[in-house]
Amino acid sequence: MPLLAAGSVPPHSDLSAPGVLVGDIRPLRRLTRADAGFFIVCVASAAYALVAYGQALNGYEKAMLAGAVPALAWLGWLWRPLRRLALACGASALLAVWLYSGGGGLEQGDLGRAESVFLLKYLLSSQSAILWMGCLFVLGTACYWAGLARPALAWLGTALTWSGVWAGLTGLLVRWREGHLLGPDVGHIPVSNLYEVFVFFALVTALLYLYYEFRYATRALGGFAMLVVASMVVFLLWYSLTRDAHQIQPLVPALQSWWMKLHVPANFIGYGTFSLAGTVGFAYLVKRHGQTRSRKPLIPVFVLGAVLCAEPLVFGARGVSPVWMLYFGVGALIVGAVLALRGPIARRLPPLEVLEDIMYRAIALGFAFFTVATVLGALWAADAWGAYWQWDPKETWALIVWLNYAAWLHMRLIKGLRGEAAAYWALAGLVVTSFAFLGVNMFLSGLHSYGSL
């Protein structure tokens, strides 16, 4: 099978078809006028922000804003669809800010306009945009699964997922502005509570999947990768409706630090890549045993899938909610249906070598970000509490997650870990990561109790 330049797609290729492997070595692209134009837009946007809002930024925030310009330009050069996403989100967020201002200066604004201006009420206010994100992600997941039976529908899954990323990212940007409209002591980067980080978590996971879809030129993994995103949407909807979590609240003292702007995003990029690796591991097992039609692995694979779907039920120490009973039932049915239809599904999935490569790359990328996040968290703890490490439950489970993936990478690079063992480990790692993210918040208390359920 000929290798393709990374990021390219063969002429007239079907992105839902299996077997398209992208080469690891990509030729360096020359800078184009579009690249230069995107860089100029980034520089101009950062300059305007410094001029208009510089008085509200401290030195660290100005440095991060300046560093974001070359970083975004570089990422846009490596993956050009990201440029269109950045421009679209920037334009929609600025439109929302302008609508809040009533057509006046961007420094002005009235949150009451969210109920009277059509575009804000139904599309661009933070809550509306995030609800659209959830709807688009669920529809995208359904279209990806439908695309396995009818490949002509697979492109719709991609379009809906991109639209969901646009809506969610727009919602977070507008939420940032809405916080400042509530009061100068209320506005903050929207990654400070469980509601906001769940939105960010879903966006990171979906965006990472879209990157690998583009890189490996296959849409067949979309149904697997987006299942975990759809489950996040279900939790987000429940959490918002039952806890009124979408309300913007002032930061607690422990979070009033510039470290949060670095630690939390890096942490959830790690979580997103680990989630993606777990779903790819599940797809690997379906592919492997769907080809052989062996019944032996059916029970352990189903148990792992059922445990993953049943976590909210198992963790519901405060009483079993009908929502979680439904969540568990639907999740178990989906996993069971995938396993029952593993033969036809396996024929549509990419080769095992591609699945293994995506799994490895996702874990390697996530491990790098999670390591950085852990170091930043220790520095933040020293700044806030006077000690780098205090064996808080959240810190302890973060260490367990780090050791788990460090061992996975060590076994792969040194001992040649491959195949089913690596896939099972990645899937089990998703359970460990899920407990570190949610289980600790549900069952254990500590210095991170501000994120409790």
CSV table of C-alpha atoms in Angstrom, one decimal:
chain,number,residue,atom,x,y,z
A,1,MET,CA,0.0,0.0,0.0
A,2,PRO,CA,1.6,3.3,-1.0
A,3,LEU,CA,2.2,5.8,1.7
A,4,LEU,CA,0.7,9.3,1.5
A,5,ALA,CA,2.2,12.6,2.6
A,6,ALA,CA,0.8,13.2,6.1
A,7,GLY,CA,-2.4,15.3,6.0
A,8,SER,CA,-3.1,14.6,2.4
A,9,VAL,CA,-5.9,12.6,0.9
A,10,PRO,CA,-5.7,10.5,-2.2
A,11,PRO,CA,-7.7,11.7,-5.2
A,12,HIS,CA,-11.3,10.4,-5.2
A,13,SER,CA,-10.6,8.5,-1.9
A,14,ASP,CA,-13.4,7.4,0.4
A,15,LEU,CA,-12.5,8.7,3.9
A,16,SER,CA,-14.8,6.1,5.4
A,17,ALA,CA,-12.9,3.2,3.7
A,18,PRO,CA,-10.3,1.3,5.7
A,19,GLY,CA,-6.7,0.8,4.9
A,20,VAL,CA,-5.5,4.3,4.1
A,21,LEU,CA,-2.3,4.6,6.0
A,22,VAL,CA,-0.5,8.0,6.1
A,23,GLY,CA,3.2,8.1,6.2
A,24,ASP,CA,5.0,9.3,9.3
A,25,ILE,CA,7.4,11.5,7.5
A,26,ARG,CA,5.8,14.6,6.1
A,27,PRO,CA,7.6,17.0,3.7
A,28,LEU,CA,7.8,20.5,5.1
A,29,ARG,CA,5.3,22.7,3.3
A,30,ARG,CA,6.3,26.1,2.1
A,31,LEU,CA,4.7,29.1,3.7
A,32,THR,CA,1.9,30.4,1.5
A,33,ARG,CA,0.1,33.7,1.3
A,34,ALA,CA,-2.7,32.2,3.3
A,35,ASP,CA,-0.2,31.2,6.1
A,36,ALA,CA,1.2,34.7,6.1
A,37,GLY,CA,-2.3,36.2,6.2
A,38,PHE,CA,-3.3,34.0,9.1
A,39,PHE,CA,-0.3,35.1,11.0
A,40,ILE,CA,-1.0,38.7,10.4
A,41,VAL,CA,-4.6,38.2,11.6
A,42,CYS,CA,-3.3,36.6,14.8
A,43,VAL,CA,-0.8,39.4,15.4
A,44,ALA,CA,-3.5,42.1,14.7
A,45,SER,CA,-5.9,40.4,17.1
A,46,ALA,CA,-3.4,40.1,19.9
A,47,ALA,CA,-2.3,43.7,19.4
A,48,TYR,CA,-5.9,44.9,19.6
A,49,ALA,CA,-6.5,42.9,22.8
A,50,LEU,CA,-3.4,44.4,24.4
A,51,VAL,CA,-4.5,47.9,23.4
A,52,ALA,CA,-8.2,47.6,24.4
A,53,TYR,CA,-7.8,45.4,27.4
A,54,GLY,CA,-4.2,45.7,28.4
A,55,GLN,CA,-5.1,47.4,31.7
A,56,ALA,CA,-7.0,44.3,32.8
A,57,LEU,CA,-4.1,41.9,32.0
A,58,ASN,CA,-1.1,41.3,34.3
A,59,GLY,CA,2.4,40.5,33.0
A,60,TYR,CA,1.9,36.8,32.9
A,61,GLU,CA,-1.3,37.1,30.9
A,62,LYS,CA,0.3,39.4,28.4
A,63,ALA,CA,3.2,37.0,28.0
A,64,MET,CA,0.8,34.1,27.4
A,65,LEU,CA,-1.2,36.2,24.8
A,66,ALA,CA,2.0,37.0,23.0
A,67,GLY,CA,3.1,33.4,23.0
A,68,ALA,CA,-0.2,32.2,21.7
A,69,VAL,CA,0.3,34.1,18.4
A,70,PRO,CA,3.2,32.0,17.1
A,71,ALA,CA,1.8,28.8,18.6
A,72,LEU,CA,-1.5,29.2,16.8
A,73,ALA,CA,0.1,30.3,13.6
A,74,TRP,CA,2.4,27.2,13.8
A,75,LEU,CA,-0.5,24.8,14.5
A,76,GLY,CA,-2.5,26.4,11.6
A,77,TRP,CA,0.4,25.8,9.3
A,78,LEU,CA,0.7,22.1,10.3
A,79,TRP,CA,-3.0,21.5,10.2
A,80,ARG,CA,-4.8,24.0,8.0
A,81,PRO,CA,-8.4,23.2,9.0
A,82,LEU,CA,-7.5,24.6,12.4
A,83,ARG,CA,-7.1,28.1,10.8
A,84,ARG,CA,-10.6,28.1,9.5
A,85,LEU,CA,-11.8,27.0,12.9
A,86,ALA,CA,-9.9,29.8,14.6
A,87,LEU,CA,-11.2,32.4,12.3
A,88,ALA,CA,-14.8,31.2,12.5
A,89,CYS,CA,-14.8,31.0,16.3
A,90,GLY,CA,-13.1,34.4,16.5
A,91,ALA,CA,-15.6,36.0,14.2
A,92,SER,CA,-18.7,34.5,16.0
A,93,ALA,CA,-17.3,35.4,19.4
A,94,LEU,CA,-16.7,39.0,18.4
A,95,LEU,CA,-20.2,39.1,16.9
A,96,ALA,CA,-21.6,38.0,20.2
A,97,VAL,CA,-19.5,40.6,22.1
A,98,TRP,CA,-20.7,43.3,19.7
A,99,LEU,CA,-24.3,42.2,20.1
A,100,TYR,CA,-24.0,42.3,23.9
A,101,SER,CA,-22.7,45.9,23.6
A,102,GLY,CA,-25.7,46.9,21.6
A,103,GLY,CA,-23.6,48.1,18.7
A,104,GLY,CA,-21.5,50.3,20.9
A,105,GLY,CA,-17.9,49.8,21.9
A,106,LEU,CA,-16.7,46.3,22.7
A,107,GLU,CA,-15.8,47.6,26.2
A,108,GLN,CA,-19.6,48.0,27.0
A,109,GLY,CA,-22.2,45.3,27.4
A,110,ASP,CA,-25.5,44.3,28.9
A,111,LEU,CA,-26.2,40.6,29.8
A,112,GLY,CA,-29.9,41.3,29.6
A,113,ARG,CA,-29.6,41.4,25.8
A,114,ALA,CA,-29.2,37.6,25.8
A,115,GLU,CA,-33.0,37.4,26.2
A,116,SER,CA,-33.9,40.0,23.7
A,117,VAL,CA,-31.5,39.7,20.8
A,118,PHE,CA,-32.4,36.8,18.5
A,119,LEU,CA,-28.9,35.6,17.7
A,120,LEU,CA,-27.8,35.7,21.3
A,121,LYS,CA,-30.8,34.0,22.6
A,122,TYR,CA,-30.8,31.1,20.1
A,123,LEU,CA,-27.2,30.7,19.0
A,124,LEU,CA,-24.4,32.8,20.3
A,125,SER,CA,-24.9,33.3,24.1
A,126,SER,CA,-22.6,30.8,25.9
A,127,GLN,CA,-25.4,28.5,27.1
A,128,SER,CA,-27.1,28.4,23.7
A,129,ALA,CA,-23.8,27.7,21.9
A,130,ILE,CA,-22.9,24.9,24.4
A,131,LEU,CA,-26.3,23.3,24.0
A,132,TRP,CA,-25.8,23.4,20.2
A,133,MET,CA,-22.4,21.8,20.7
A,134,GLY,CA,-24.1,18.9,22.6
A,135,CYS,CA,-26.8,18.4,20.0
A,136,LEU,CA,-24.3,18.5,17.1
A,137,PHE,CA,-21.9,16.1,18.8
A,138,VAL,CA,-24.7,13.5,19.4
A,139,LEU,CA,-26.0,13.8,15.8
A,140,GLY,CA,-22.4,13.5,14.6
A,141,THR,CA,-21.9,10.3,16.6
A,142,ALA,CA,-25.1,8.9,15.1
A,143,CYS,CA,-24.0,9.8,11.5
A,144,TYR,CA,-20.6,8.2,12.0
A,145,TRP,CA,-22.2,4.9,13.0
A,146,ALA,CA,-24.6,5.2,10.1
A,147,GLY,CA,-21.6,5.8,7.9
A,148,LEU,CA,-20.3,2.4,8.7
A,149,ALA,CA,-23.4,0.9,6.9
A,150,ARG,CA,-23.7,3.7,4.3
A,151,PRO,CA,-20.3,5.4,3.7
A,152,ALA,CA,-22.0,8.2,1.9
A,153,LEU,CA,-23.3,9.5,5.3
A,154,ALA,CA,-19.9,9.5,6.9
A,155,TRP,CA,-19.0,13.0,5.7
A,156,LEU,CA,-22.1,14.3,7.6
A,157,GLY,CA,-20.6,13.0,10.8
A,158,THR,CA,-17.4,15.0,10.1
A,159,ALA,CA,-19.4,18.2,9.3
A,160,LEU,CA,-21.5,17.9,12.4
A,161,THR,CA,-18.5,17.3,14.6
A,162,TRP,CA,-16.6,20.3,13.2
A,163,SER,CA,-19.8,22.4,13.7
A,164,GLY,CA,-20.0,21.1,17.3
A,165,VAL,CA,-16.4,22.1,18.0
A,166,TRP,CA,-17.1,25.6,16.5
A,167,ALA,CA,-20.2,26.0,18.7
A,168,GLY,CA,-18.5,24.8,21.9
A,169,LEU,CA,-15.4,26.9,21.4
A,170,THR,CA,-17.5,29.9,20.6
A,171,GLY,CA,-19.6,29.2,23.8
A,172,LEU,CA,-16.5,29.1,26.0
A,173,LEU,CA,-15.1,32.4,24.5
A,174,VAL,CA,-18.5,34.2,24.9
A,175,ARG,CA,-18.8,32.8,28.5
A,176,TRP,CA,-15.4,34.4,29.2
A,177,ARG,CA,-16.8,37.7,28.2
A,178,GLU,CA,-20.1,37.2,30.0
A,179,GLY,CA,-18.2,36.7,33.2
A,180,HIS,CA,-16.6,40.1,32.9
A,181,LEU,CA,-19.9,41.6,32.2
A,182,LEU,CA,-21.2,40.3,35.5
A,183,GLY,CA,-18.4,42.2,37.3
A,184,PRO,CA,-14.6,42.7,37.1
A,185,ASP,CA,-14.1,40.3,40.0
A,186,VAL,CA,-16.3,37.6,38.3
A,187,GLY,CA,-14.7,37.2,34.9
A,188,HIS,CA,-12.2,34.4,34.4
A,189,ILE,CA,-10.9,31.9,31.9
A,190,PRO,CA,-13.8,29.3,31.5
A,191,VAL,CA,-11.9,26.3,32.9
A,192,SER,CA,-12.5,26.8,36.6
A,193,ASN,CA,-15.3,24.4,37.5
A,194,LEU,CA,-16.6,20.9,36.5
A,195,TYR,CA,-19.2,22.3,34.0
A,196,GLU,CA,-16.6,24.4,32.1
A,197,VAL,CA,-13.9,21.7,32.1
A,198,PHE,CA,-16.4,19.1,30.8
A,199,VAL,CA,-17.1,21.4,27.8
A,200,PHE,CA,-13.4,21.8,27.3
A,201,PHE,CA,-12.8,18.1,27.7
A,202,ALA,CA,-15.4,17.3,25.0
A,203,LEU,CA,-13.9,19.9,22.6
A,204,VAL,CA,-10.4,18.6,23.1
A,205,THR,CA,-11.4,15.0,22.5
A,206,ALA,CA,-13.4,15.8,19.4
A,207,LEU,CA,-10.8,18.0,17.9
A,208,LEU,CA,-8.0,15.4,18.5
A,209,TYR,CA,-10.2,12.8,16.8
A,210,LEU,CA,-10.7,15.2,13.8
A,211,TYR,CA,-7.0,15.6,13.5
A,212,TYR,CA,-6.4,11.9,13.4
A,213,GLU,CA,-9.3,11.5,10.9
A,214,PHE,CA,-7.6,14.0,8.7
A,215,ARG,CA,-4.1,12.6,9.1
A,216,TYR,CA,-5.0,8.9,8.5
A,217,ALA,CA,-7.8,9.7,6.0
A,218,THR,CA,-10.5,7.5,7.5
A,219,ARG,CA,-13.8,8.3,9.1
A,220,ALA,CA,-14.5,4.8,10.2
A,221,LEU,CA,-13.2,5.5,13.8
A,222,GLY,CA,-15.7,8.4,14.3
A,223,GLY,CA,-18.4,6.3,15.9
A,224,PHE,CA,-16.0,4.9,18.5
A,225,ALA,CA,-14.2,8.2,19.3
A,226,MET,CA,-17.4,10.2,19.5
A,227,LEU,CA,-19.1,7.7,21.8
A,228,VAL,CA,-17.1,9.0,24.7
A,229,VAL,CA,-17.8,12.6,23.6
A,230,ALA,CA,-21.5,11.9,23.5
A,231,SER,CA,-21.3,10.4,27.0
A,232,MET,CA,-19.7,13.7,28.2
A,233,VAL,CA,-22.6,15.6,26.6
A,234,VAL,CA,-25.1,13.4,28.6
A,235,PHE,CA,-23.3,14.1,31.8
A,236,LEU,CA,-23.0,17.8,31.0
A,237,LEU,CA,-26.8,18.1,30.3
A,238,TRP,CA,-27.6,16.2,33.6
A,239,TYR,CA,-25.1,18.3,35.6
A,240,SER,CA,-26.4,21.6,34.2
A,241,LEU,CA,-30.1,20.8,34.7
A,242,THR,CA,-29.8,19.3,38.2
A,243,ARG,CA,-27.1,21.5,39.7
A,244,ASP,CA,-27.7,24.8,37.7
A,245,ALA,CA,-24.0,24.4,36.9
A,246,HIS,CA,-24.1,26.7,33.9
A,247,GLN,CA,-24.3,29.7,36.1
A,248,ILE,CA,-21.1,31.8,36.1
A,249,GLN,CA,-19.7,32.1,39.6
A,250,PRO,CA,-16.8,34.1,41.0
A,251,LEU,CA,-13.6,32.1,41.5
A,252,VAL,CA,-12.8,30.6,44.9
A,253,PRO,CA,-9.6,32.0,46.3
A,254,ALA,CA,-7.6,28.8,45.5
A,255,LEU,CA,-8.3,29.3,41.8
A,256,GLN,CA,-7.4,33.0,41.6
A,257,SER,CA,-4.1,32.3,40.1
A,258,TRP,CA,-2.5,32.6,36.7
A,259,TRP,CA,-1.3,29.0,37.1
A,260,MET,CA,-4.9,27.8,36.4
A,261,LYS,CA,-4.6,29.1,32.8
A,262,LEU,CA,-1.8,26.7,32.2
A,263,HIS,CA,-2.4,23.7,34.4
A,264,VAL,CA,-6.0,23.0,33.6
A,265,PRO,CA,-5.9,23.1,29.8
A,266,ALA,CA,-2.7,21.0,29.7
A,267,ASN,CA,-4.3,18.5,32.1
A,268,PHE,CA,-7.5,18.1,30.0
A,269,ILE,CA,-5.5,17.8,26.8
A,270,GLY,CA,-4.0,14.8,28.5
A,271,TYR,CA,-7.4,13.5,29.5
A,272,GLY,CA,-8.7,14.0,26.0
A,273,THR,CA,-5.9,12.0,24.4
A,274,PHE,CA,-6.2,9.2,26.9
A,275,SER,CA,-9.9,9.0,26.2
A,276,LEU,CA,-9.3,8.8,22.5
A,277,ALA,CA,-6.7,6.1,23.0
A,278,GLY,CA,-9.2,4.1,25.1
A,279,THR,CA,-11.8,4.2,22.4
A,280,VAL,CA,-9.2,3.3,19.7
A,281,GLY,CA,-8.2,0.4,21.9
A,282,PHE,CA,-11.8,-0.8,21.9
A,283,ALA,CA,-12.0,-0.4,18.1
A,284,TYR,CA,-8.7,-2.5,17.9
A,285,LEU,CA,-10.3,-5.3,19.9
A,286,VAL,CA,-13.5,-5.2,17.8
A,287,LYS,CA,-11.4,-5.3,14.6
A,288,ARG,CA,-9.2,-8.1,15.8
A,289,HIS,CA,-11.9,-10.4,17.0
A,290,GLY,CA,-14.4,-9.4,14.3
A,291,GLN,CA,-11.9,-10.7,11.7
A,292,THR,CA,-11.5,-14.1,13.5
A,293,ARG,CA,-15.2,-14.3,14.7
A,294,SER,CA,-13.8,-15.8,17.9
A,295,ARG,CA,-16.3,-16.0,20.8
A,296,LYS,CA,-13.7,-16.3,23.5
A,297,PRO,CA,-12.9,-12.6,24.0
A,298,LEU,CA,-16.6,-11.6,23.9
A,299,ILE,CA,-17.1,-11.7,27.7
A,300,PRO,CA,-14.0,-9.7,28.8
A,301,VAL,CA,-14.5,-7.0,26.2
A,302,PHE,CA,-18.1,-6.7,27.2
A,303,VAL,CA,-17.2,-6.5,30.9
A,304,LEU,CA,-14.7,-3.7,30.2
A,305,GLY,CA,-17.3,-1.8,28.1
A,306,ALA,CA,-20.1,-2.3,30.6
A,307,VAL,CA,-17.9,-1.2,33.5
A,308,LEU,CA,-17.0,2.0,31.6
A,309,CYS,CA,-20.6,2.8,30.9
A,310,ALA,CA,-21.7,1.8,34.4
A,311,GLU,CA,-19.3,4.0,36.3
A,312,PRO,CA,-21.8,6.7,37.1
A,313,LEU,CA,-24.2,4.0,38.4
A,314,VAL,CA,-21.5,2.4,40.5
A,315,PHE,CA,-20.3,5.7,41.8
A,316,GLY,CA,-23.8,6.9,42.7
A,317,ALA,CA,-23.3,6.5,46.4
A,318,ARG,CA,-25.9,9.2,47.1
A,319,GLY,CA,-28.7,7.2,45.5
A,320,VAL,CA,-29.4,5.8,42.0
A,321,SER,CA,-30.9,8.4,39.7
A,322,PRO,CA,-33.2,7.3,36.9
A,323,VAL,CA,-31.0,9.2,34.6
A,324,TRP,CA,-28.0,7.0,35.4
A,325,MET,CA,-30.1,3.9,35.1
A,326,LEU,CA,-31.0,5.0,31.6
A,327,TYR,CA,-27.4,5.9,31.0
A,328,PHE,CA,-26.2,2.5,32.0
A,329,GLY,CA,-28.8,0.7,30.1
A,330,VAL,CA,-28.3,2.6,26.8
A,331,GLY,CA,-24.5,2.3,27.2
A,332,ALA,CA,-24.6,-1.4,27.8
A,333,LEU,CA,-26.9,-1.9,24.8
A,334,ILE,CA,-24.6,0.1,22.6
A,335,VAL,CA,-21.5,-1.8,23.7
A,336,GLY,CA,-23.3,-5.1,23.3
A,337,ALA,CA,-24.6,-4.1,19.8
A,338,VAL,CA,-21.0,-3.2,18.7
A,339,LEU,CA,-19.7,-6.5,19.9
A,340,ALA,CA,-22.6,-8.5,18.3
A,341,LEU,CA,-22.0,-6.7,15.0
A,342,ARG,CA,-18.2,-6.8,15.3
A,343,GLY,CA,-17.8,-8.8,12.0
A,344,PRO,CA,-19.4,-6.1,9.7
A,345,ILE,CA,-17.9,-3.3,11.7
A,346,ALA,CA,-14.4,-4.9,11.6
A,347,ARG,CA,-14.5,-4.8,7.8
A,348,ARG,CA,-15.0,-1.1,7.8
A,349,LEU,CA,-12.3,-0.2,10.4
A,350,PRO,CA,-8.8,0.7,9.3
A,351,PRO,CA,-6.0,-1.9,9.5
A,352,LEU,CA,-4.8,-3.0,12.9
A,353,GLU,CA,-1.5,-1.3,12.3
A,354,VAL,CA,-3.2,2.1,11.8
A,355,LEU,CA,-5.3,1.6,15.0
A,356,GLU,CA,-2.2,0.7,16.9
A,357,ASP,CA,-0.3,3.7,15.6
A,358,ILE,CA,-3.1,6.1,16.5
A,359,MET,CA,-3.4,4.6,20.0
A,360,TYR,CA,0.4,5.0,20.6
A,361,ARG,CA,0.5,8.5,19.3
A,362,ALA,CA,-2.5,9.6,21.3
A,363,ILE,CA,-1.0,8.2,24.5
A,364,ALA,CA,2.4,9.7,23.8
A,365,LEU,CA,0.9,13.1,23.2
A,366,GLY,CA,-1.4,12.8,26.2
A,367,PHE,CA,1.5,11.7,28.5
A,368,ALA,CA,3.6,14.7,27.4
A,369,PHE,CA,0.8,17.2,28.2
A,370,PHE,CA,-0.1,15.3,31.4
A,371,THR,CA,3.5,15.4,32.6
A,372,VAL,CA,3.6,19.2,32.0
A,373,ALA,CA,0.3,19.6,33.8
A,374,THR,CA,1.5,17.6,36.8
A,375,VAL,CA,4.6,19.7,37.1
A,376,LEU,CA,2.6,22.9,36.7
A,377,GLY,CA,0.2,21.6,39.4
A,378,ALA,CA,3.0,21.1,41.8
A,379,LEU,CA,4.3,24.6,41.2
A,380,TRP,CA,0.8,26.0,41.7
A,381,ALA,CA,0.4,24.0,44.9
A,382,ALA,CA,3.7,25.4,46.2
A,383,ASP,CA,2.5,28.9,45.4
A,384,ALA,CA,-1.0,28.4,46.9
A,385,TRP,CA,-0.4,26.0,49.8
A,386,GLY,CA,3.3,26.2,50.5
A,387,ALA,CA,4.1,22.6,49.5
A,388,TYR,CA,4.7,20.9,46.1
A,389,TRP,CA,3.0,17.7,47.0
A,390,GLN,CA,0.6,16.8,49.9
A,391,TRP,CA,-0.9,13.4,48.8
A,392,ASP,CA,-4.3,15.0,48.3
A,393,PRO,CA,-6.6,12.4,46.7
A,394,LYS,CA,-6.7,14.3,43.4
A,395,GLU,CA,-2.9,14.4,43.4
A,396,THR,CA,-2.5,10.8,44.3
A,397,TRP,CA,-4.8,9.6,41.5
A,398,ALA,CA,-3.1,12.0,39.0
A,399,LEU,CA,0.1,10.2,39.9
A,400,ILE,CA,-1.6,6.8,39.4
A,401,VAL,CA,-2.7,7.9,35.9
A,402,TRP,CA,0.8,9.2,35.1
A,403,LEU,CA,2.4,5.9,36.3
A,404,ASN,CA,-0.1,3.9,34.3
A,405,TYR,CA,0.7,5.5,31.0
A,406,ALA,CA,4.4,5.8,31.8
A,407,ALA,CA,4.4,2.0,32.2
A,408,TRP,CA,2.4,1.6,29.0
A,409,LEU,CA,4.9,3.6,27.0
A,410,HIS,CA,7.8,1.9,28.7
A,411,MET,CA,6.5,-1.5,27.8
A,412,ARG,CA,5.9,-0.5,24.3
A,413,LEU,CA,9.2,1.2,23.7
A,414,ILE,CA,11.4,-1.2,25.7
A,415,LYS,CA,9.5,-4.5,25.7
A,416,GLY,CA,7.7,-4.2,22.4
A,417,LEU,CA,4.1,-4.1,23.8
A,418,ARG,CA,1.7,-4.6,20.9
A,419,GLY,CA,-1.6,-6.0,19.9
A,420,GLU,CA,-4.4,-7.0,22.3
A,421,ALA,CA,-2.4,-6.5,25.5
A,422,ALA,CA,-1.8,-2.8,24.5
A,423,ALA,CA,-5.4,-2.3,23.5
A,424,TYR,CA,-6.8,-3.9,26.7
A,425,TRP,CA,-4.4,-1.8,28.8
A,426,ALA,CA,-5.4,1.4,27.0
A,427,LEU,CA,-9.1,0.6,27.6
A,428,ALA,CA,-8.5,-0.2,31.2
A,429,GLY,CA,-6.5,3.0,31.5
A,430,LEU,CA,-9.6,4.9,30.4
A,431,VAL,CA,-11.4,3.5,33.5
A,432,VAL,CA,-8.5,4.6,35.7
A,433,THR,CA,-8.5,8.1,34.1
A,434,SER,CA,-12.3,8.4,34.5
A,435,PHE,CA,-12.0,7.7,38.2
A,436,ALA,CA,-9.2,10.2,38.6
A,437,PHE,CA,-11.4,12.8,36.9
A,438,LEU,CA,-14.9,12.0,38.3
A,439,GLY,CA,-14.6,9.3,40.9
A,440,VAL,CA,-12.3,11.4,43.2
A,441,ASN,CA,-14.8,14.2,43.0
A,442,MET,CA,-17.7,11.9,43.9
A,443,PHE,CA,-16.2,9.9,46.7
A,444,LEU,CA,-13.2,11.6,48.1
A,445,SER,CA,-12.6,15.0,49.6
A,446,GLY,CA,-9.5,17.1,49.9
A,447,LEU,CA,-7.8,20.3,48.7
A,448,HIS,CA,-9.6,19.9,45.3
A,449,SER,CA,-13.1,19.8,46.8
A,450,TYR,CA,-14.1,22.9,44.9
A,451,GLY,CA,-14.6,20.5,41.9
A,452,SER,CA,-16.8,18.1,43.9
A,453,LEU,CA,-20.2,16.7,42.8
